[in-house]
PDB file of C-alpha atoms in Angstrom:
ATOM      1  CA  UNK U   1     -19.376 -92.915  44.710  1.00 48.00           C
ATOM      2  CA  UNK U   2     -17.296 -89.564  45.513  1.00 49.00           C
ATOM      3  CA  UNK U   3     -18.793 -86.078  45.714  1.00 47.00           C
ATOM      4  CA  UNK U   4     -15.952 -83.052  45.381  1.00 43.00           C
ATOM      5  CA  UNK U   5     -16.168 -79.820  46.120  1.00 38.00           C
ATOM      6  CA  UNK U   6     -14.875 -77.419  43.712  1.00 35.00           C
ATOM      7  CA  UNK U   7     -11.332 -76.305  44.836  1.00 33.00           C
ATOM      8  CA  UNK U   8     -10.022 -75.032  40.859  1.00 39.00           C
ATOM      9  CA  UNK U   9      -9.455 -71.596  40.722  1.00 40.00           C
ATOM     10  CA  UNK U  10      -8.665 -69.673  37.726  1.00 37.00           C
ATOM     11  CA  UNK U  11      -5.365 -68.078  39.424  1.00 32.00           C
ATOM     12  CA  UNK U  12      -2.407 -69.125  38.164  1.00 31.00           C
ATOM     13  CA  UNK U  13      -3.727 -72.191  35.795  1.00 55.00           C
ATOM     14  CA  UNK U  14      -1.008 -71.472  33.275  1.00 61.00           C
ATOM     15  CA  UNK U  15       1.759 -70.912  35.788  1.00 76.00           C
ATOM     16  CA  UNK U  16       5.329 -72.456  34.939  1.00 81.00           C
ATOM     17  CA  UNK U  17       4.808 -73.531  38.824  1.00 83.00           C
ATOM     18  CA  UNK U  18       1.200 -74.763  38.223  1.00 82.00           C
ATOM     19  CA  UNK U  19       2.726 -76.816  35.028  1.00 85.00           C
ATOM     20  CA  UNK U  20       5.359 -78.234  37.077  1.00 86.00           C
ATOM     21  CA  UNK U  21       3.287 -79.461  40.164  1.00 85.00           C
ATOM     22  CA  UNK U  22       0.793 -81.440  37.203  1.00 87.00           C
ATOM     23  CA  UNK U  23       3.903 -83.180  35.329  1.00 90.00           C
ATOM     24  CA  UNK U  24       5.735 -84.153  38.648  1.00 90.00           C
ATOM     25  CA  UNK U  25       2.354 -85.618  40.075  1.00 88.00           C
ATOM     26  CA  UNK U  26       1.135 -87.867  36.964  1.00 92.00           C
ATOM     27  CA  UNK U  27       4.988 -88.985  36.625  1.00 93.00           C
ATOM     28  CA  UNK U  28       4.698 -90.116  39.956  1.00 91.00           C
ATOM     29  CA  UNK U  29       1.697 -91.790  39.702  1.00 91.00           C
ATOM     30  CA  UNK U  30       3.148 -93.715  36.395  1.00 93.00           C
ATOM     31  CA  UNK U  31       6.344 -94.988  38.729  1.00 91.00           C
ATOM     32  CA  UNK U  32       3.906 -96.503  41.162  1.00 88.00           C
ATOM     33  CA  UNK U  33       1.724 -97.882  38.666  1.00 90.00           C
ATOM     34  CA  UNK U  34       4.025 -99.921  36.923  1.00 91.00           C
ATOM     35  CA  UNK U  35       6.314-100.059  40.149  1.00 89.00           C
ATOM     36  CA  UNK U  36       4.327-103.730  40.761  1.00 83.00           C
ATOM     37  CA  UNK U  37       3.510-102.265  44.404  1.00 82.00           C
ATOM     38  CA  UNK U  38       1.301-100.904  46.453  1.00 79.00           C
ATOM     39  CA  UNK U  39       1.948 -96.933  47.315  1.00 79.00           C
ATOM     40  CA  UNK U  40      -0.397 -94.917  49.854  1.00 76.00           C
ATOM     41  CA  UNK U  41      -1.326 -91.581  48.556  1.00 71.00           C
ATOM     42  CA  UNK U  42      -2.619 -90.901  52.379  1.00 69.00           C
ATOM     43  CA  UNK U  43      -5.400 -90.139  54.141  1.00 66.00           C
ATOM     44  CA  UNK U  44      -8.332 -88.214  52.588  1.00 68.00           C
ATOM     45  CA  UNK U  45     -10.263 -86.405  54.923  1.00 69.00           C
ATOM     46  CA  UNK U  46     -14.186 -86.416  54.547  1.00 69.00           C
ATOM     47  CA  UNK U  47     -17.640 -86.841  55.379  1.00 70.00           C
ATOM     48  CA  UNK U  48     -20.450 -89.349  54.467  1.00 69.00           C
ATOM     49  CA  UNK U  49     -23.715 -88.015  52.804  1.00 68.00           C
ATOM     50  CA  UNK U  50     -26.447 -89.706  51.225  1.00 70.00           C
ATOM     51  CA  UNK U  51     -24.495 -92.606  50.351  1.00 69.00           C
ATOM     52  CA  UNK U  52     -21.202 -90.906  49.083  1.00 68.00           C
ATOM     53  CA  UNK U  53     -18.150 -90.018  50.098  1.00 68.00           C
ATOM     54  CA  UNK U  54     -17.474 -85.706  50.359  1.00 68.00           C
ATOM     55  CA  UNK U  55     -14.051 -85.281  50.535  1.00 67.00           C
ATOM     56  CA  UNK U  56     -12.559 -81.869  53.067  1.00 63.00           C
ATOM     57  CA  UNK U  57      -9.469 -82.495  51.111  1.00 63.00           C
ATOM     58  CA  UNK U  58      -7.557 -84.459  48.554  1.00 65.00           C
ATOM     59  CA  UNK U  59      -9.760 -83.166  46.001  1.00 75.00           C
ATOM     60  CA  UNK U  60      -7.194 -82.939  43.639  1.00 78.00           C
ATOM     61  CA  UNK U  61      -5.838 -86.412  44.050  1.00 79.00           C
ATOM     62  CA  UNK U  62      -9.256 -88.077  43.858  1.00 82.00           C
ATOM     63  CA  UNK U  63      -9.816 -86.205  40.165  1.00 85.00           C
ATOM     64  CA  UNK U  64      -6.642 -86.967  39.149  1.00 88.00           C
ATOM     65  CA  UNK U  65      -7.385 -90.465  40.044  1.00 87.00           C
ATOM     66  CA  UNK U  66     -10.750 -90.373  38.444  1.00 87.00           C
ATOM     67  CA  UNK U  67      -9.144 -89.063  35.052  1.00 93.00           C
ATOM     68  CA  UNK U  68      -6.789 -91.467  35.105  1.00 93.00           C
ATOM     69  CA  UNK U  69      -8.802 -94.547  35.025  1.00 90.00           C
ATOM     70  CA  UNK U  70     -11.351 -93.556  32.486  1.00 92.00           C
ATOM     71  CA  UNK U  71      -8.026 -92.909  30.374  1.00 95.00           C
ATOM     72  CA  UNK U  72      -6.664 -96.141  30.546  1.00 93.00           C
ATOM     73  CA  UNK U  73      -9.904 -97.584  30.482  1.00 91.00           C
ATOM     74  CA  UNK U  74     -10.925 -96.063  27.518  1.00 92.00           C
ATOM     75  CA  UNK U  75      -7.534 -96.121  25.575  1.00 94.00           C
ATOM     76  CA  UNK U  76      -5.793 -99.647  26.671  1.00 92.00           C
ATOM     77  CA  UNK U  77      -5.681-102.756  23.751  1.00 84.00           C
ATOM     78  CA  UNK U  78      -6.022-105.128  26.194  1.00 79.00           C
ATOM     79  CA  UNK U  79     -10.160-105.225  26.889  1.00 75.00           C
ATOM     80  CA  UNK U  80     -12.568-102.615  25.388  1.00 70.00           C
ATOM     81  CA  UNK U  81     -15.691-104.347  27.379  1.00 73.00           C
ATOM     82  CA  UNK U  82     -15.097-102.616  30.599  1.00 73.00           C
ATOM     83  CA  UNK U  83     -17.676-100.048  31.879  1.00 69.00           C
ATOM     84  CA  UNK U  84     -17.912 -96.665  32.995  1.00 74.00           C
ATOM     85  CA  UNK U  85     -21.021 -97.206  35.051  1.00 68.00           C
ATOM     86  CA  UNK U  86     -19.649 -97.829  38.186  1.00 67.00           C
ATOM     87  CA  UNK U  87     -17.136 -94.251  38.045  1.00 67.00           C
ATOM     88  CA  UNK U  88     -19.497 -92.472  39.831  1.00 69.00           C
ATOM     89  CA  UNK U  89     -17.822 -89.141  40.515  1.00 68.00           C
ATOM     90  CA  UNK U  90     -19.510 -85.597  40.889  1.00 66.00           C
ATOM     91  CA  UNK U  91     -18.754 -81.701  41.710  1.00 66.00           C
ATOM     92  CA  UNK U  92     -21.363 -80.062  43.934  1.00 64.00           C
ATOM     93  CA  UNK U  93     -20.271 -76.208  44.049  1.00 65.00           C
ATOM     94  CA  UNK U  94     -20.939 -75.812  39.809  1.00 74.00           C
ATOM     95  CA  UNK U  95     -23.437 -77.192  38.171  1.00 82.00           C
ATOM     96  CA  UNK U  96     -21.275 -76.908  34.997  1.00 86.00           C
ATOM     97  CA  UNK U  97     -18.675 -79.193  36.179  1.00 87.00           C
ATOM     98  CA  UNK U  98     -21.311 -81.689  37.438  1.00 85.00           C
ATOM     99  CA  UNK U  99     -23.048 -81.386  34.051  1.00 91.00           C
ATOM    100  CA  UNK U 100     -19.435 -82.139  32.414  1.00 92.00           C
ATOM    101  CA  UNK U 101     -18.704 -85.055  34.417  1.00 87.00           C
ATOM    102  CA  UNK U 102     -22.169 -86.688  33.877  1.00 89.00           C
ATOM    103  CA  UNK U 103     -21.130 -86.494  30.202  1.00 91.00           C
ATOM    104  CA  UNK U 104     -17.591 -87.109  30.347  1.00 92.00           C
ATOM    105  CA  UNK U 105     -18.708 -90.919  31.963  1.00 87.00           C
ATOM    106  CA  UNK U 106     -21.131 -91.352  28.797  1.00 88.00           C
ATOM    107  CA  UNK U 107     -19.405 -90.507  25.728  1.00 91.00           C
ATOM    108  CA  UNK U 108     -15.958 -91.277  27.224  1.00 90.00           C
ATOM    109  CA  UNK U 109     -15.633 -94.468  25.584  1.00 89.00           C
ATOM    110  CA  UNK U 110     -16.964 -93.594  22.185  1.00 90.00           C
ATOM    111  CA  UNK U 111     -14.319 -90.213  22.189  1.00 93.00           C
ATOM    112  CA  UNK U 112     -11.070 -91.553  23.491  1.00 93.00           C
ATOM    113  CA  UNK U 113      -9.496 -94.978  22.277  1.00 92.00           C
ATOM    114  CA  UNK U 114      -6.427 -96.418  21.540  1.00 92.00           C
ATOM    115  CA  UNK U 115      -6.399 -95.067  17.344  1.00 92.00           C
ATOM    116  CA  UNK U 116      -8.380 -91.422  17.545  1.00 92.00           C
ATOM    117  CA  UNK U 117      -4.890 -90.894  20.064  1.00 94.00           C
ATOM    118  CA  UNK U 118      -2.488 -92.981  18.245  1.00 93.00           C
ATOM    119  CA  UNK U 119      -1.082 -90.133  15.977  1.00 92.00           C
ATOM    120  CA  UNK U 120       0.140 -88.152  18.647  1.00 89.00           C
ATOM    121  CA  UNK U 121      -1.273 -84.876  16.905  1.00 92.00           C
ATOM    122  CA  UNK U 122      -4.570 -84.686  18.927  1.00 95.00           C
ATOM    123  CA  UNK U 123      -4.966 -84.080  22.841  1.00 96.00           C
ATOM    124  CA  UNK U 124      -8.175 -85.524  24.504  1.00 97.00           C
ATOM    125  CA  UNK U 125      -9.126 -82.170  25.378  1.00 96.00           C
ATOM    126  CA  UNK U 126      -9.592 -81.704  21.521  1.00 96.00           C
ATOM    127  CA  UNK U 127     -11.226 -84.718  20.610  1.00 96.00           C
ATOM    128  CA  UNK U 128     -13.713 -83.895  23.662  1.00 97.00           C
ATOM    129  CA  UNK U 129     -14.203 -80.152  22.587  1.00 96.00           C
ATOM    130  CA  UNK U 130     -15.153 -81.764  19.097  1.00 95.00           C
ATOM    131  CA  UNK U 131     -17.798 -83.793  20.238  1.00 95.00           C
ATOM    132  CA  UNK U 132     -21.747 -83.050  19.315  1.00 94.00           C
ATOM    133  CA  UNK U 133     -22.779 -82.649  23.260  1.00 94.00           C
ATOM    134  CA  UNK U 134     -19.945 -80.067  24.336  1.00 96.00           C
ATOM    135  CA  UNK U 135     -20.846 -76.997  25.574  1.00 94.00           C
ATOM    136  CA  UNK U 136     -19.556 -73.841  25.130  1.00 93.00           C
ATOM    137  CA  UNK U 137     -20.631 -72.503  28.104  1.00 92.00           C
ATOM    138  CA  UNK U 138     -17.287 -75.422  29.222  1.00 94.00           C
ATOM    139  CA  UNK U 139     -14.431 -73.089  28.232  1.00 93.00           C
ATOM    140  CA  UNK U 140     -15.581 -70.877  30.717  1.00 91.00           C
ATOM    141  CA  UNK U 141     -15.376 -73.343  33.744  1.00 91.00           C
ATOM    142  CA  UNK U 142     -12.174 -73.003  35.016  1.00 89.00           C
ATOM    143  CA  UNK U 143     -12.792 -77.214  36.853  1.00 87.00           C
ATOM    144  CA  UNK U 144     -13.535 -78.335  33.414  1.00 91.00           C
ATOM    145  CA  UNK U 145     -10.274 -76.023  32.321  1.00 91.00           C
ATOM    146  CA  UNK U 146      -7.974 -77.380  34.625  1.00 90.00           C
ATOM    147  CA  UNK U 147      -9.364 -81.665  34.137  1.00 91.00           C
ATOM    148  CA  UNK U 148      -8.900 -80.989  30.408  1.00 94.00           C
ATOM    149  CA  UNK U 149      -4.939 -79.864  31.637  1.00 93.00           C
ATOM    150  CA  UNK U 150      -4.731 -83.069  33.590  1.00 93.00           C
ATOM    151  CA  UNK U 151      -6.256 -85.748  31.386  1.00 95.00           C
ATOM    152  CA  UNK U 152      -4.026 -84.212  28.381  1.00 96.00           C
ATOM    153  CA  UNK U 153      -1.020 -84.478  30.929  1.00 95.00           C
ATOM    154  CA  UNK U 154      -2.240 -88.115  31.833  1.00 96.00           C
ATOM    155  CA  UNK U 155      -2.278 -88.767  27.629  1.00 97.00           C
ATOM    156  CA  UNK U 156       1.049 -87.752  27.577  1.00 96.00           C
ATOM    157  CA  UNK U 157       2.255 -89.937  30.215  1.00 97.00           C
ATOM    158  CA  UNK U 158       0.767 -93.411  30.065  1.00 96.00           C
ATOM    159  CA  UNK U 159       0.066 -93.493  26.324  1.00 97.00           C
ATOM    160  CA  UNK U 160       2.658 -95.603  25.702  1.00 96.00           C
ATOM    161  CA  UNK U 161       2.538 -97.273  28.528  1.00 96.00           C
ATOM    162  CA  UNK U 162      -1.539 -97.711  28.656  1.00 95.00           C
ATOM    163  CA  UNK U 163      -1.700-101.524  28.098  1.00 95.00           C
ATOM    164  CA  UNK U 164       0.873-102.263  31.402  1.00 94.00           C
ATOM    165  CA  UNK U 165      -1.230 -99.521  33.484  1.00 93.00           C
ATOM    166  CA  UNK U 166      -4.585-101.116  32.512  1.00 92.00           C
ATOM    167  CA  UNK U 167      -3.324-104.599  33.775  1.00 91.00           C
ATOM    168  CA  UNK U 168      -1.832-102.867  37.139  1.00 89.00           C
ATOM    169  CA  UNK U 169      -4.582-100.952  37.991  1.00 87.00           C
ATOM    170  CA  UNK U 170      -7.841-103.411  36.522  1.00 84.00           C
ATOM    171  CA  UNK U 171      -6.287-106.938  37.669  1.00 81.00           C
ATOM    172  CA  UNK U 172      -8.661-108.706  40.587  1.00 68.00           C
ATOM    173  CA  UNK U 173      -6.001-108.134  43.553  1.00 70.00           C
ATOM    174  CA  UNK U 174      -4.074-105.613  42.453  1.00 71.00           C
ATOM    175  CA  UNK U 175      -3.664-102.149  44.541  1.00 72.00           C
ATOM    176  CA  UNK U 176      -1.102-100.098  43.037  1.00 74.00           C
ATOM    177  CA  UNK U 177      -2.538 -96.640  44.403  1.00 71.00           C
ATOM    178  CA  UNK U 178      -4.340 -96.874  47.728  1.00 70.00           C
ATOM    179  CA  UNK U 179      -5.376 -94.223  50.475  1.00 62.00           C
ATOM    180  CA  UNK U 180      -6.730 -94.463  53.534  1.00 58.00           C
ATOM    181  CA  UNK U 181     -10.186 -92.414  54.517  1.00 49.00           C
ATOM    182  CA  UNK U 182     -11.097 -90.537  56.809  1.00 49.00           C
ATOM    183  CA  UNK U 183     -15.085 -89.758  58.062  1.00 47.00           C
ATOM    184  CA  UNK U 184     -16.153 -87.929  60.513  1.00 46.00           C
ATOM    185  CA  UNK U 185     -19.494 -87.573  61.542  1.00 44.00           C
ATOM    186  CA  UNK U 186     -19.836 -83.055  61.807  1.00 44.00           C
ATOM    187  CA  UNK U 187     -22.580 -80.710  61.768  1.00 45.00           C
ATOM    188  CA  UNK U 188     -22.664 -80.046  58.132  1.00 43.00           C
ATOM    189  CA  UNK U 189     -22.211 -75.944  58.950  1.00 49.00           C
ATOM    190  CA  UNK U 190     -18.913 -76.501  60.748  1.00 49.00           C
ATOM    191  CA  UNK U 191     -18.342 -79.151  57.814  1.00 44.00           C
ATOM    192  CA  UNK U 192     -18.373 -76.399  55.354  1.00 50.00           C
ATOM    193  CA  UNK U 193     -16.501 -74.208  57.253  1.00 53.00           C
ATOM    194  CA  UNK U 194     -13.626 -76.594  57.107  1.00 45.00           C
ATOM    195  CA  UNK U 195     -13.773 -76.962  53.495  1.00 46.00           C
ATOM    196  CA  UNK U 196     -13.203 -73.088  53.232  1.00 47.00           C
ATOM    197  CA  UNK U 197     -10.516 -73.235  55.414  1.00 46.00           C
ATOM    198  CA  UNK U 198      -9.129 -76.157  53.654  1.00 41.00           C
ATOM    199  CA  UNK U 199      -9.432 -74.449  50.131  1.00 40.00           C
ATOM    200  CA  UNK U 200      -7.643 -71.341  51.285  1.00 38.00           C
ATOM    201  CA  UNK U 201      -4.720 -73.683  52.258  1.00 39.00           C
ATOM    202  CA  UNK U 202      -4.713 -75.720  49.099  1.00 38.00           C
ATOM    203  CA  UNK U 203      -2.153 -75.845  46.541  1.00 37.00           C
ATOM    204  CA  UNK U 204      -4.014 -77.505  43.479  1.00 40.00           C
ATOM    205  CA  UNK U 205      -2.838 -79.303  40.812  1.00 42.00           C
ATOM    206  CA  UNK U 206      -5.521 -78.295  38.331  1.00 45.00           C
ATOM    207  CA  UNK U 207      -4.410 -74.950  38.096  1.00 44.00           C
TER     208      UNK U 207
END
């Protein structure tokens, strides 16, 4: 289980730069993936609470991460009896983002497969915007704003290559991504104030 912090800003989310930094990272990710090794995205810094994993940084990474397998979960032809239950993932700072992810894990199965994609005319983003239990209240959190940019980039990427990323990254043994963490046992007040000093130094790839 992995608690984030909320590190997505609204500033510069439709930046040329902000596009650039997205592409280059979920391109990357596809060369490892299907690279048939392992690749270290290093350490991730954190702390332990209650059971879960609180990341000081690597936010980004961790989401991207988290997108990426309910993707190719959701969309590969190879097995559709997988489950979501055990993608425990959360946001602590908004409770719209933590109210998004809840519901992502639900109805992510039922929303994106292999055929509502397969015409190439529809982003995720859309088919998730269409669905009975969005909110509206969604297009206003700029977290939700900037996973909707990733999982759309993520689409674009490993559609066609979905089937050879499910068997890399859901085969018993096999570790294409891996990182090493990181935790520290800190008074939770000198916790946070590493997080803000983390998030003023951070460079995110949901913007």
């Amino acid at each position: 289980s992995s608690a984030a912090s909320d590190v997505y800003k609204r500033q510069g989310r439709n930046t040329v730069e902000a596009k650039k930094i997205r592409e280059n990272f979920v391109r990357q990710l596809k060369e490892y993936i299907l690279s048939g090794e392992s690749h270290s995205l290093d350490f991730i810094y954190g702390s332990g609470e209650n059971g879960s994993f609180v990341p000081l940084d690597g936010q980004q990474r961790l989401t991207t991460l988290w997108l990426l397998h309910i993707y190719v979960l959701c969309v590969n032809n190879k097995n559709q009896e997988d489950s979501l239950d055990d993608f425990k993932f959360t946001y602590q700072t908004r409770d719209s983002s933590k109210r998004f992810c809840h519901a992502l894990l639900l109805s992510a199965k039922n929303v994106l497969n292999h055929k509502s994609l397969a015409s190439r005319k529809v982003r995720p983003s859309e088919l998730i915007r269409n669905e009975g239990w969005w909110f509206i209240a969604w297009d206003d959190d700029p977290t939700v704003y900037g996973m909707f940019n990733m999982l759309d980039e993520i689409d674009k990427v490993f559609f066609d290559v979905v089937d050879e990323a499910y068997e890399r990254l859901f085969s018993a043994g096999s570790y294409p991504i891996v990182y090493q963490d990181e935790c520290q046992r800190v008074d939770i007040d000198q916790f946070r104030d590493l997080q803000k000093q983390t998030y003023r130094r951070c460079r995110a790839l949901f913007a």
